[in-house]
CSV table of C-alpha atoms in Angstrom, one decimal:
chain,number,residue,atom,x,y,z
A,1,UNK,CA,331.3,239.0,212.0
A,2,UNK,CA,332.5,240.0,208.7
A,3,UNK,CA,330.8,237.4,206.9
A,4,UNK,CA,327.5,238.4,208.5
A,5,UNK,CA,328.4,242.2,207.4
A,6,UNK,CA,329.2,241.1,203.7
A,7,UNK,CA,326.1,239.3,203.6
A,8,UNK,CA,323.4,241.9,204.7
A,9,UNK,CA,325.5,244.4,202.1
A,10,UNK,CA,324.9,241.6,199.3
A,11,UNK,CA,321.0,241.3,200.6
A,12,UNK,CA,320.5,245.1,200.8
A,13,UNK,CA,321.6,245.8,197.2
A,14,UNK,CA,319.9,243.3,195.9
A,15,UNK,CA,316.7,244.5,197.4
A,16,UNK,CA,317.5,248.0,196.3
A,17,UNK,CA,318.1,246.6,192.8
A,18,UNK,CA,315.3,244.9,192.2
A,19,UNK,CA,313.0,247.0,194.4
A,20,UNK,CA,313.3,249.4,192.2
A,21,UNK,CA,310.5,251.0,190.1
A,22,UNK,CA,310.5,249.7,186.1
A,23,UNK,CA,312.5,251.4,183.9
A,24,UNK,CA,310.5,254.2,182.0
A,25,UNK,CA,312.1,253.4,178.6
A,26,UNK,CA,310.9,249.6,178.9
A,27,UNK,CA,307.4,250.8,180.6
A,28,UNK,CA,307.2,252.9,176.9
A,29,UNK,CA,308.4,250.0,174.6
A,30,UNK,CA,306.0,247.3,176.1
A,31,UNK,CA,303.7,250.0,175.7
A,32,UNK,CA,304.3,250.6,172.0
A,33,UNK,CA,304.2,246.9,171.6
A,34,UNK,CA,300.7,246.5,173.1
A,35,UNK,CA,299.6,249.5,170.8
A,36,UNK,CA,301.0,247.8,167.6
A,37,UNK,CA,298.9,245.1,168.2
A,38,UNK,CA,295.6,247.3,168.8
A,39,UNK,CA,295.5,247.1,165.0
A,40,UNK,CA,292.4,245.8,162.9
A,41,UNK,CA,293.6,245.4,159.5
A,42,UNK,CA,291.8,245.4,156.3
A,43,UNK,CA,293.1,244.9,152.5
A,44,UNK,CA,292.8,246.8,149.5
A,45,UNK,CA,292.9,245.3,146.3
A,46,UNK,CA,293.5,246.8,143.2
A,47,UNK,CA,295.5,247.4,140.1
A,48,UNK,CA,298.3,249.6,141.6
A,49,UNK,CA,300.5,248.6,138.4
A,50,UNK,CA,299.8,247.4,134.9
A,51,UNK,CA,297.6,249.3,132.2
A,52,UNK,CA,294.6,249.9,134.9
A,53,UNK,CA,296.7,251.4,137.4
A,54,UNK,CA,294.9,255.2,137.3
A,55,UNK,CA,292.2,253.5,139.0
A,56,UNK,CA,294.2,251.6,141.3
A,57,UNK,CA,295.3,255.1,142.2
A,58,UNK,CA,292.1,256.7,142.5
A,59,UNK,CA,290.7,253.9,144.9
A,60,UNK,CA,294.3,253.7,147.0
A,61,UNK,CA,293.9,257.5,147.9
A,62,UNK,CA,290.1,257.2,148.5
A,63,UNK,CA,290.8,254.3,151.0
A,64,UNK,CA,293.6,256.3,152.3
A,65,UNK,CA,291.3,259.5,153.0
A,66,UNK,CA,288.6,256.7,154.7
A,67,UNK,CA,291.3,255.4,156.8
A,68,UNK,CA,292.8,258.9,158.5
A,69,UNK,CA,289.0,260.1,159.6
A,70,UNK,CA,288.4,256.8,161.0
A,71,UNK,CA,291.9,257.4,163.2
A,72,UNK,CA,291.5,260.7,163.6
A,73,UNK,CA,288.1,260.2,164.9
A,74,UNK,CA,289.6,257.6,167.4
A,75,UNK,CA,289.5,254.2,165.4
A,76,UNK,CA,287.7,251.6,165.8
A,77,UNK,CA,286.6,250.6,169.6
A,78,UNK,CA,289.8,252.5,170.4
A,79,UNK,CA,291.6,250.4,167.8
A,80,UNK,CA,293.6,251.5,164.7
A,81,UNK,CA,292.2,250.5,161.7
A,82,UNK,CA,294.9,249.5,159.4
A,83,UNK,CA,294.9,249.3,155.7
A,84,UNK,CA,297.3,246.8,153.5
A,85,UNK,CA,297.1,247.6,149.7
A,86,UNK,CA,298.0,244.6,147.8
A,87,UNK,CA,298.6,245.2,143.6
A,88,UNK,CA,296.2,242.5,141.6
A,89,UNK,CA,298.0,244.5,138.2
A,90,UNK,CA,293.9,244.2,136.5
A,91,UNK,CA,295.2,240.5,136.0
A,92,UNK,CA,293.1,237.1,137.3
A,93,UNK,CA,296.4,235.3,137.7
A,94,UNK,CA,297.3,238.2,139.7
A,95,UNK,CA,294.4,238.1,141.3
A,96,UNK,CA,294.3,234.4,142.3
A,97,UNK,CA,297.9,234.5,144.2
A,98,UNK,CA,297.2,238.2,146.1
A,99,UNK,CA,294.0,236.3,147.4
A,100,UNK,CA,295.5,233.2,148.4
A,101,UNK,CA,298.1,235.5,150.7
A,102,UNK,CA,295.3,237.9,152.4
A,103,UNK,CA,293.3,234.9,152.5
A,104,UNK,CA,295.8,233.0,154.5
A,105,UNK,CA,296.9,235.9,156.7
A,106,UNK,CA,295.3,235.6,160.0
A,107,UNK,CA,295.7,239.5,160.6
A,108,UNK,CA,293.4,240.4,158.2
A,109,UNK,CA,289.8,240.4,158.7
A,110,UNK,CA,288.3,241.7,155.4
A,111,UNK,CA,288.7,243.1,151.6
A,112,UNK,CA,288.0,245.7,150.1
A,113,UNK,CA,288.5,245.2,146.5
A,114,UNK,CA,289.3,243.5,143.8
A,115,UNK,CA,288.4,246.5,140.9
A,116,UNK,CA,288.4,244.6,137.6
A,117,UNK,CA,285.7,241.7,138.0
A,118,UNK,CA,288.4,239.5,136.3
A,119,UNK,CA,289.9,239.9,139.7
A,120,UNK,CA,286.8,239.4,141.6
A,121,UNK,CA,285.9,236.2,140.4
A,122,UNK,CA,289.6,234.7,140.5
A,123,UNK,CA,290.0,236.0,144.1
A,124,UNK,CA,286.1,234.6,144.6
A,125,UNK,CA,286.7,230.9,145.2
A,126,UNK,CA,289.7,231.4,147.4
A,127,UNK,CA,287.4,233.8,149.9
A,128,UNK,CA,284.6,232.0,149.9
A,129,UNK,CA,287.2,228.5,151.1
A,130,UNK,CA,288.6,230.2,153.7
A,131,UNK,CA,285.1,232.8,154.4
A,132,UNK,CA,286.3,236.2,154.4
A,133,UNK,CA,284.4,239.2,152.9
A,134,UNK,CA,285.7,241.0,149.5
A,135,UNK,CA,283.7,244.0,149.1
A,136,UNK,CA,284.0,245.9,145.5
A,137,UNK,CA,283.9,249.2,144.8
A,138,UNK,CA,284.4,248.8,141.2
A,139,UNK,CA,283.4,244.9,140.0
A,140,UNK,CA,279.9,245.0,137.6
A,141,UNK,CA,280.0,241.9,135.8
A,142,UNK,CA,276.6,240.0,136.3
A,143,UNK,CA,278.0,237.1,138.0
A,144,UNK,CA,280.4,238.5,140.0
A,145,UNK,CA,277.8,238.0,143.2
A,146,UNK,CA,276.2,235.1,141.9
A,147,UNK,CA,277.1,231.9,144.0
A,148,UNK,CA,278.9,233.1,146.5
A,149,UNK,CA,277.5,234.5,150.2
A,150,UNK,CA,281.4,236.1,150.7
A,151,UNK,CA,281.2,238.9,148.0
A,152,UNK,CA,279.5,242.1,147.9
A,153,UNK,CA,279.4,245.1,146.2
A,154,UNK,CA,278.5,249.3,146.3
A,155,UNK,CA,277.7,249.8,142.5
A,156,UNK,CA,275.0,248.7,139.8
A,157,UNK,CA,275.7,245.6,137.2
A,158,UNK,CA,276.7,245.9,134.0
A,159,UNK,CA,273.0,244.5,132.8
A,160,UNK,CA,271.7,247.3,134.4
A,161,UNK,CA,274.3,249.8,133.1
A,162,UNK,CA,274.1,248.2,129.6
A,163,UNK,CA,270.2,248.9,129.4
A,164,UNK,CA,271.0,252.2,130.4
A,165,UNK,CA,273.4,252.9,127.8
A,166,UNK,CA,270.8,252.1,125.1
A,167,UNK,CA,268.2,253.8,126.7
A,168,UNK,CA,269.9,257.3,127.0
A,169,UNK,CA,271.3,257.0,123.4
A,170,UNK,CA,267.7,256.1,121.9
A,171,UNK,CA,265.6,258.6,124.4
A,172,UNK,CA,267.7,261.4,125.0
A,173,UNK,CA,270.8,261.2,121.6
A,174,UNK,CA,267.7,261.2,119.6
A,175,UNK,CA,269.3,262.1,116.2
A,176,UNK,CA,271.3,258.8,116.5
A,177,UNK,CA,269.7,255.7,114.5
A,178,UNK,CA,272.2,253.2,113.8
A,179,UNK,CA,275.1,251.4,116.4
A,180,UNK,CA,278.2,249.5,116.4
A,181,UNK,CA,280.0,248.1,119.7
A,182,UNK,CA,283.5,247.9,120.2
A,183,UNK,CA,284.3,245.5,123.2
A,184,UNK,CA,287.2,244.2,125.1
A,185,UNK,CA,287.0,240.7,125.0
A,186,UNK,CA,287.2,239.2,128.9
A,187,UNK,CA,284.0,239.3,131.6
A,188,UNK,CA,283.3,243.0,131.8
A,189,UNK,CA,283.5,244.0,128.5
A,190,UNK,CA,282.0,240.9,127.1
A,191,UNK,CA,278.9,241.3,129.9
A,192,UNK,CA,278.1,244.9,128.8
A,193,UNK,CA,278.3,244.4,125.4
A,194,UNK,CA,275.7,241.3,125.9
A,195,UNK,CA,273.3,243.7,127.8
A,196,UNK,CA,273.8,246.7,125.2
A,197,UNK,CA,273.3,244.6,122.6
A,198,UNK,CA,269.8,243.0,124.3
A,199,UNK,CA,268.5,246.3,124.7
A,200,UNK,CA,269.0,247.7,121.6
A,201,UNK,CA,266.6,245.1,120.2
A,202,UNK,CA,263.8,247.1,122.4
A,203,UNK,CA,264.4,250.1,120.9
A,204,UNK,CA,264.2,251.9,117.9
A,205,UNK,CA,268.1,251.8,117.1
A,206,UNK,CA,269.6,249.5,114.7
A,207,UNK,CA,273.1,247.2,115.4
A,208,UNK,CA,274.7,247.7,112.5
A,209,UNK,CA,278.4,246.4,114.0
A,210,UNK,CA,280.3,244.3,116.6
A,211,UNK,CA,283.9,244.0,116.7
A,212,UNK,CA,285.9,242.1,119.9
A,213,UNK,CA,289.7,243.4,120.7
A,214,UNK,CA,291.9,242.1,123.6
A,215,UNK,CA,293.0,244.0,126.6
A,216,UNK,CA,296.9,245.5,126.0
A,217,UNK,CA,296.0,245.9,122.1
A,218,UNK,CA,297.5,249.1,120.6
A,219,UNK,CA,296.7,249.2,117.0
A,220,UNK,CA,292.8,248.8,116.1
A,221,UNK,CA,292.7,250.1,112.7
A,222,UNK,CA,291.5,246.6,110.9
A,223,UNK,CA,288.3,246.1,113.6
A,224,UNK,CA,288.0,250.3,113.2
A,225,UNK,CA,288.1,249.9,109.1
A,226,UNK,CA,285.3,247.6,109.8
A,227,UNK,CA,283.6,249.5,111.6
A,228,UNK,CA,283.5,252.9,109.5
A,229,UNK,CA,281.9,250.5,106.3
A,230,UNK,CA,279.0,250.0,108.1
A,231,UNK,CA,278.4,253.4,109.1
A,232,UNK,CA,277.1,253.9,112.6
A,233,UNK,CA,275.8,256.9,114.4
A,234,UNK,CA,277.4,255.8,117.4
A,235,UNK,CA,280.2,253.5,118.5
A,236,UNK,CA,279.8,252.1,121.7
A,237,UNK,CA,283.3,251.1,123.6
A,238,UNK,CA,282.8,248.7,126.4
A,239,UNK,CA,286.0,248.5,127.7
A,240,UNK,CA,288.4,250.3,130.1
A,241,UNK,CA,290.1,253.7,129.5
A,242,UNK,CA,293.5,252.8,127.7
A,243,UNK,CA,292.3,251.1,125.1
A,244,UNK,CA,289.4,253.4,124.8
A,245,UNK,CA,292.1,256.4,124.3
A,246,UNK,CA,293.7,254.7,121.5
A,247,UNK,CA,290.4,253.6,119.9
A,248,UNK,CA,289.0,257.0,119.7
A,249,UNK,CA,292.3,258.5,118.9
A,250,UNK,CA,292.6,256.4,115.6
A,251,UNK,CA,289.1,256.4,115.1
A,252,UNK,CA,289.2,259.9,114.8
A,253,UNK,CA,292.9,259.6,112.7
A,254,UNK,CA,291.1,257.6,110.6
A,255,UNK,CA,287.9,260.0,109.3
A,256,UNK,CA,285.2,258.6,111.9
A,257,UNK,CA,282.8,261.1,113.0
A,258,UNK,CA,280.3,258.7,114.9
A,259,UNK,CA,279.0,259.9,118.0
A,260,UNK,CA,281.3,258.1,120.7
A,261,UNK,CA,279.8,256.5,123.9
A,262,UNK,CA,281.2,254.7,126.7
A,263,UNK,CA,280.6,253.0,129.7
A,264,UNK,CA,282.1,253.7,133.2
A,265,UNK,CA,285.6,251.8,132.7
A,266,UNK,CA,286.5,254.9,130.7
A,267,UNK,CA,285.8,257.1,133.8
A,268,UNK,CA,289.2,258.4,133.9
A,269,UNK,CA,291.4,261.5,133.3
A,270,UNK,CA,294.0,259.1,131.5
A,271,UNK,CA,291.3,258.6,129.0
A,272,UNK,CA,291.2,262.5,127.7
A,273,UNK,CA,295.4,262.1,127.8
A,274,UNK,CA,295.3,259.3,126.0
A,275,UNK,CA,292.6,260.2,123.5
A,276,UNK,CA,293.8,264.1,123.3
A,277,UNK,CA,290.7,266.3,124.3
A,278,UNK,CA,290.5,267.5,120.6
A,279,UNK,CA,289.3,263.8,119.7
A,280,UNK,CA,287.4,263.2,123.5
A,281,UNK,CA,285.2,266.1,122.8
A,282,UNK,CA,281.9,265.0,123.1
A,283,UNK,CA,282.2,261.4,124.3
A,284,UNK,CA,279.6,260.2,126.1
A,285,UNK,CA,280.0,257.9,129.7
A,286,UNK,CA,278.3,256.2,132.5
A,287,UNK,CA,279.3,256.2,136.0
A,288,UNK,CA,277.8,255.1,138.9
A,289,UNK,CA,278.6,258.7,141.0
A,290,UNK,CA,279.2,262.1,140.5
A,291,UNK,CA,279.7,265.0,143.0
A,292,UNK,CA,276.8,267.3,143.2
A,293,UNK,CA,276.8,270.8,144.3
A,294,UNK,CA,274.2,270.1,146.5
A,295,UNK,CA,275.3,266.9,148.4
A,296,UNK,CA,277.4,268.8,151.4
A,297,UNK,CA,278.9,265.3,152.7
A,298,UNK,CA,280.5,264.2,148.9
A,299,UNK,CA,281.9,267.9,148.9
A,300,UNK,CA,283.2,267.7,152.1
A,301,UNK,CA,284.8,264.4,151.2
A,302,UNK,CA,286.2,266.0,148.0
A,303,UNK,CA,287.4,269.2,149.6
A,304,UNK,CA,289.3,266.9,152.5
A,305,UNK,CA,290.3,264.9,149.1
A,306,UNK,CA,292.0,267.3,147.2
A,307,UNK,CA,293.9,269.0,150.7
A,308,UNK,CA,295.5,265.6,151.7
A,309,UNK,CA,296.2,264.3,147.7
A,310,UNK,CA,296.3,267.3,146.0
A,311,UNK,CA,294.0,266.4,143.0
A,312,UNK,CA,290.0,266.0,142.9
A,313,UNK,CA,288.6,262.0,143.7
A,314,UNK,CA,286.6,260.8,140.9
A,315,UNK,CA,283.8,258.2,141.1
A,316,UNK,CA,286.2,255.4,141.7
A,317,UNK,CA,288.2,257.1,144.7
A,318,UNK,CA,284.2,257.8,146.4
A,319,UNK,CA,282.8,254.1,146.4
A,320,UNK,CA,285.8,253.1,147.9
A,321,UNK,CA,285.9,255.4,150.4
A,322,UNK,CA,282.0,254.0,150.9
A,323,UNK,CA,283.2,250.5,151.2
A,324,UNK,CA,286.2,251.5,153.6
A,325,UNK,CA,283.4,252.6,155.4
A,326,UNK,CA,281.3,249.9,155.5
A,327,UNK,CA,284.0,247.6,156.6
A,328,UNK,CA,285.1,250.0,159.5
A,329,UNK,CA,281.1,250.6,160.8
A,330,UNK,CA,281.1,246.1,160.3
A,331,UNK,CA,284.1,245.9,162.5
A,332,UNK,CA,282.9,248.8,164.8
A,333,UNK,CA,279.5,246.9,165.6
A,334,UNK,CA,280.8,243.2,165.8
A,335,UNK,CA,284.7,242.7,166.4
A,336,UNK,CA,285.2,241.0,169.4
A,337,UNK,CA,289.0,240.7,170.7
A,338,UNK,CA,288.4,237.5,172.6
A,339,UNK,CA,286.6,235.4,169.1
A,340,UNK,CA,288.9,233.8,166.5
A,341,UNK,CA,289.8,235.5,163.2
A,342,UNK,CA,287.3,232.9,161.7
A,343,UNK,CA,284.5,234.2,163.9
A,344,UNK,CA,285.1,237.6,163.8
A,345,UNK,CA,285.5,237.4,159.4
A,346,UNK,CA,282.4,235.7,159.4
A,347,UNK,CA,280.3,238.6,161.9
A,348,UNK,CA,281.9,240.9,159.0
A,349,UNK,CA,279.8,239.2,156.4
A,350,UNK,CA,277.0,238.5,158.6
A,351,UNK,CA,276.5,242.0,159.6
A,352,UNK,CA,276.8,243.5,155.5
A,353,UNK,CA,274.0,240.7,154.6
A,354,UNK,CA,271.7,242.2,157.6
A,355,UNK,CA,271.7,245.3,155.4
A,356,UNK,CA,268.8,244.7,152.8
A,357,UNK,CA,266.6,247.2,153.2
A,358,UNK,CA,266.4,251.2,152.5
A,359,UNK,CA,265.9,251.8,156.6
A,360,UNK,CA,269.0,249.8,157.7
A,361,UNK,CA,271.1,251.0,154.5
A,362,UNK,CA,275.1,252.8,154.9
A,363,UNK,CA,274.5,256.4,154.2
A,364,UNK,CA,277.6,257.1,152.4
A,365,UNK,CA,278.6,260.0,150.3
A,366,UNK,CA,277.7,258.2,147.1
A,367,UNK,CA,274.3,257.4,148.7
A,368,UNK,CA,272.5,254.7,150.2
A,369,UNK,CA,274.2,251.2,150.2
A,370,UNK,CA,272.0,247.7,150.8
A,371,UNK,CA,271.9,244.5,149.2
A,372,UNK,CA,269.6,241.4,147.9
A,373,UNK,CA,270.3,238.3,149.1
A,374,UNK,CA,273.4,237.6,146.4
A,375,UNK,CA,275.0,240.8,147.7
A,376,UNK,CA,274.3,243.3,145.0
A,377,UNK,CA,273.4,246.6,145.7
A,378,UNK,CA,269.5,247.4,145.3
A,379,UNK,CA,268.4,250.5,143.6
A,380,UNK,CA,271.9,252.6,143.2
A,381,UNK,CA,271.7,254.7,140.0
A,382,UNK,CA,273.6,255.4,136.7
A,383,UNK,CA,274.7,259.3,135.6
A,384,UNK,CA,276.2,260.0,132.4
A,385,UNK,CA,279.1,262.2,132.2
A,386,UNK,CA,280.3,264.0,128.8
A,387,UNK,CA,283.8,265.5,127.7
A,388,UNK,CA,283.8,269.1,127.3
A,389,UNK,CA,286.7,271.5,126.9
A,390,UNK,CA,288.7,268.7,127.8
A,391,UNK,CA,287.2,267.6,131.2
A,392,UNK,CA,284.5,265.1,132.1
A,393,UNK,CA,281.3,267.1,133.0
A,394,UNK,CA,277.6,266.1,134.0
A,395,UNK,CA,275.6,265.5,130.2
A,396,UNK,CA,273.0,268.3,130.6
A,397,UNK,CA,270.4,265.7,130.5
A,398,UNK,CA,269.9,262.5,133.0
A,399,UNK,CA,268.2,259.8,131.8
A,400,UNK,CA,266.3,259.7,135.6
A,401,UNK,CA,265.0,263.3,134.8
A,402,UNK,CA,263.4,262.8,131.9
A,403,UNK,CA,259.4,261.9,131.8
């Protein structure tokens, strides 16, 4: 009798035990785990370090800005879309092993990046192996497209932005008659300086000058020296905005008074630090973007900005908030949770290479985004920017506005 009372009391405990309802706190954790892995994440790469890192900034905090609306507005599909910002330092070595890891992590469906087209093209082959999108918001060497079906792009080419350099100076700086280019020597500054120099031979300016330097030089007083004995109007720097500083700077040092003019790897506040805004003033720049008065979507972008950063975005921080964009409205309209990552990365690229027309184009802030058949945007414009009082304003004229 006792036995049979001790074994209904082991029965009925047991069934109270494990008849009861889960435990909230594990209900909440499995919970938390499921919505970790709700995740869609995309890469940004950049130069976060090394001597092009103010841009790496720039396009970090403009991703960053893309990447809260998206949330806020509910994510993707109900999913969180989840950025990883991996440094490329400016540097194709760099560039080659940050590709190889995003390439090989299953987890990440898409790049936006690299920002140097150094970085592009070293980061190029290992995409195109493995077929995942890298979308720049900053790469305009010619062939940085060319050859591969993987790589896109929201901006112009440097032969486009090199014809347009020699075009404003001849049409609009018409006081100007003679030129010398000053170029750093690796893919972008060697591809401008090619285009520049093509140009100039349709127009009525003279080349009287060209001089090569490498990227991380500090001291250009033998190329400048060379420079000042042929006498140009203008100087033409086709580099990035460090090196630029330090050219003008001695330049300047050094009794120059040609007409300064650069192309849109200068676009950047370091470069009036650098230079000092006494020997800026007046320097002339392209860039593919700037924020208009009228254009209500780029100043709402720049006024939710400036709240969550605390500085103004510049023309680097707005294309990459486009190409965030692009990505998300990709993953929005073709991510399917039950394909492979292969087949999902590929309905990435397949969805930015339906857009080549005007009608299907992204309307982003910095305007309307679609491609030709190598990736490259079709018909997005140059602006020129000039330094006055010490800050980068619109030049008074356009080259678009002028008859």
């Amino acid at each position: 009798m006792r036995n049979w009372f001790v074994g209904l009391l082991l029965v009925s405990l047991v069934c109270v035990w494990g008849c009861q309802p889960p435990d909230k706190k594990t209900d909440e954790a499995q919970d938390e785990t499921q919505g970790a892995q709700q995740e869609l994440k995309v890469a940004v790469a950049a130069p976060y370090t090394g001597g092009a890192a103010a841009f790496g900034d720039m396009i970090k905090r403009g991703a960053q800005l893309k990447e809260k609306e998206v949330n806020e507005a509910g994510g993707i599909n109900g999913m969180k879309l989840t950025l990883l910002f991996r440094d490329d330092a400016g540097k194709g070595s760099e560039a080659s092993l940050v590709a190889e890891r995003i390439a090989n992590d299953n987890e990440i469906l898409a790049v936006v990046g690299h920002f140097n087209s150094a970085c592009s093209l070293a980061g190029q082959t290992i995409y195109d192996r493995v077929g995942i999108v890298e979308l720049s918001p900053g790469s305009t060497a010619v062939e940085v497209c060319e050859g591969s079906k993987w790589t896109f792009r929201n901006l112009y080419r440097d032969d486009f932005q090199g014809k347009f350099i020699a075009q404003y100076i001849d049409n609009v700086l018409t006081d100007l008659e003679s030129v010398a280019v000053f170029f750093d020597n690796d893919d972008y500054g060697r591809g401008l300086r090619n285009a520049f120099v093509a140009e100039v031979e349709n127009t009525e300016l003279t080349l009287v000058a060209s001089e090569a330097y490498e990227r991380d030089t500090t001291n250009f007083k033998a190329q400048l020296t060379s420079i000042k004995s042929k006498k140009p109007d203008a100087i033409f720097i086709s580099g990035l905005y460090t090196e630029a500083g330090l050219i003008v700077k001695q330049a300047r040092e050094a009794g120059i008074i040609a007409q300064f003019f650069g192309a849109d790897g200068i676009d950047n506040a370091d470069f009036l630090t650098t230079a000092g805004s006494r020997a800026a003033e007046g320097t002339y720049i392209t860039t593919p973007f700037l924020f208009g008065a009228d254009d209500k979507k780029a100043q709402e972008m720049a006024s939710n900005f400036e709240k969550l950063h605390g500085v103004p975005p510049d023309t680097w921080a707005a294309l990459t908030y486009d190409a965030v964009g692009m990505i998300a409205e990709a993953l929005q309209k073709t991510y399917n949770p039950e394909a492979s990552v292969a087949d999902n990365r590929t309905a990435i690229r397949e969805h930015l290479a339906a857009i080549d027309t005007s009608e299907k184009g992204y309307k982003g802030i910095t305007g309307l985004t679609y491609f030709d058949h190598n990736g490259d945007t079709i018909d997005k414009p140059a602006y020129v920017k000039t330094v006055k009082d010490g800050k980068f304003v619109a030049a008074e004229k356009q080259l678009g506005n002028l008859k």
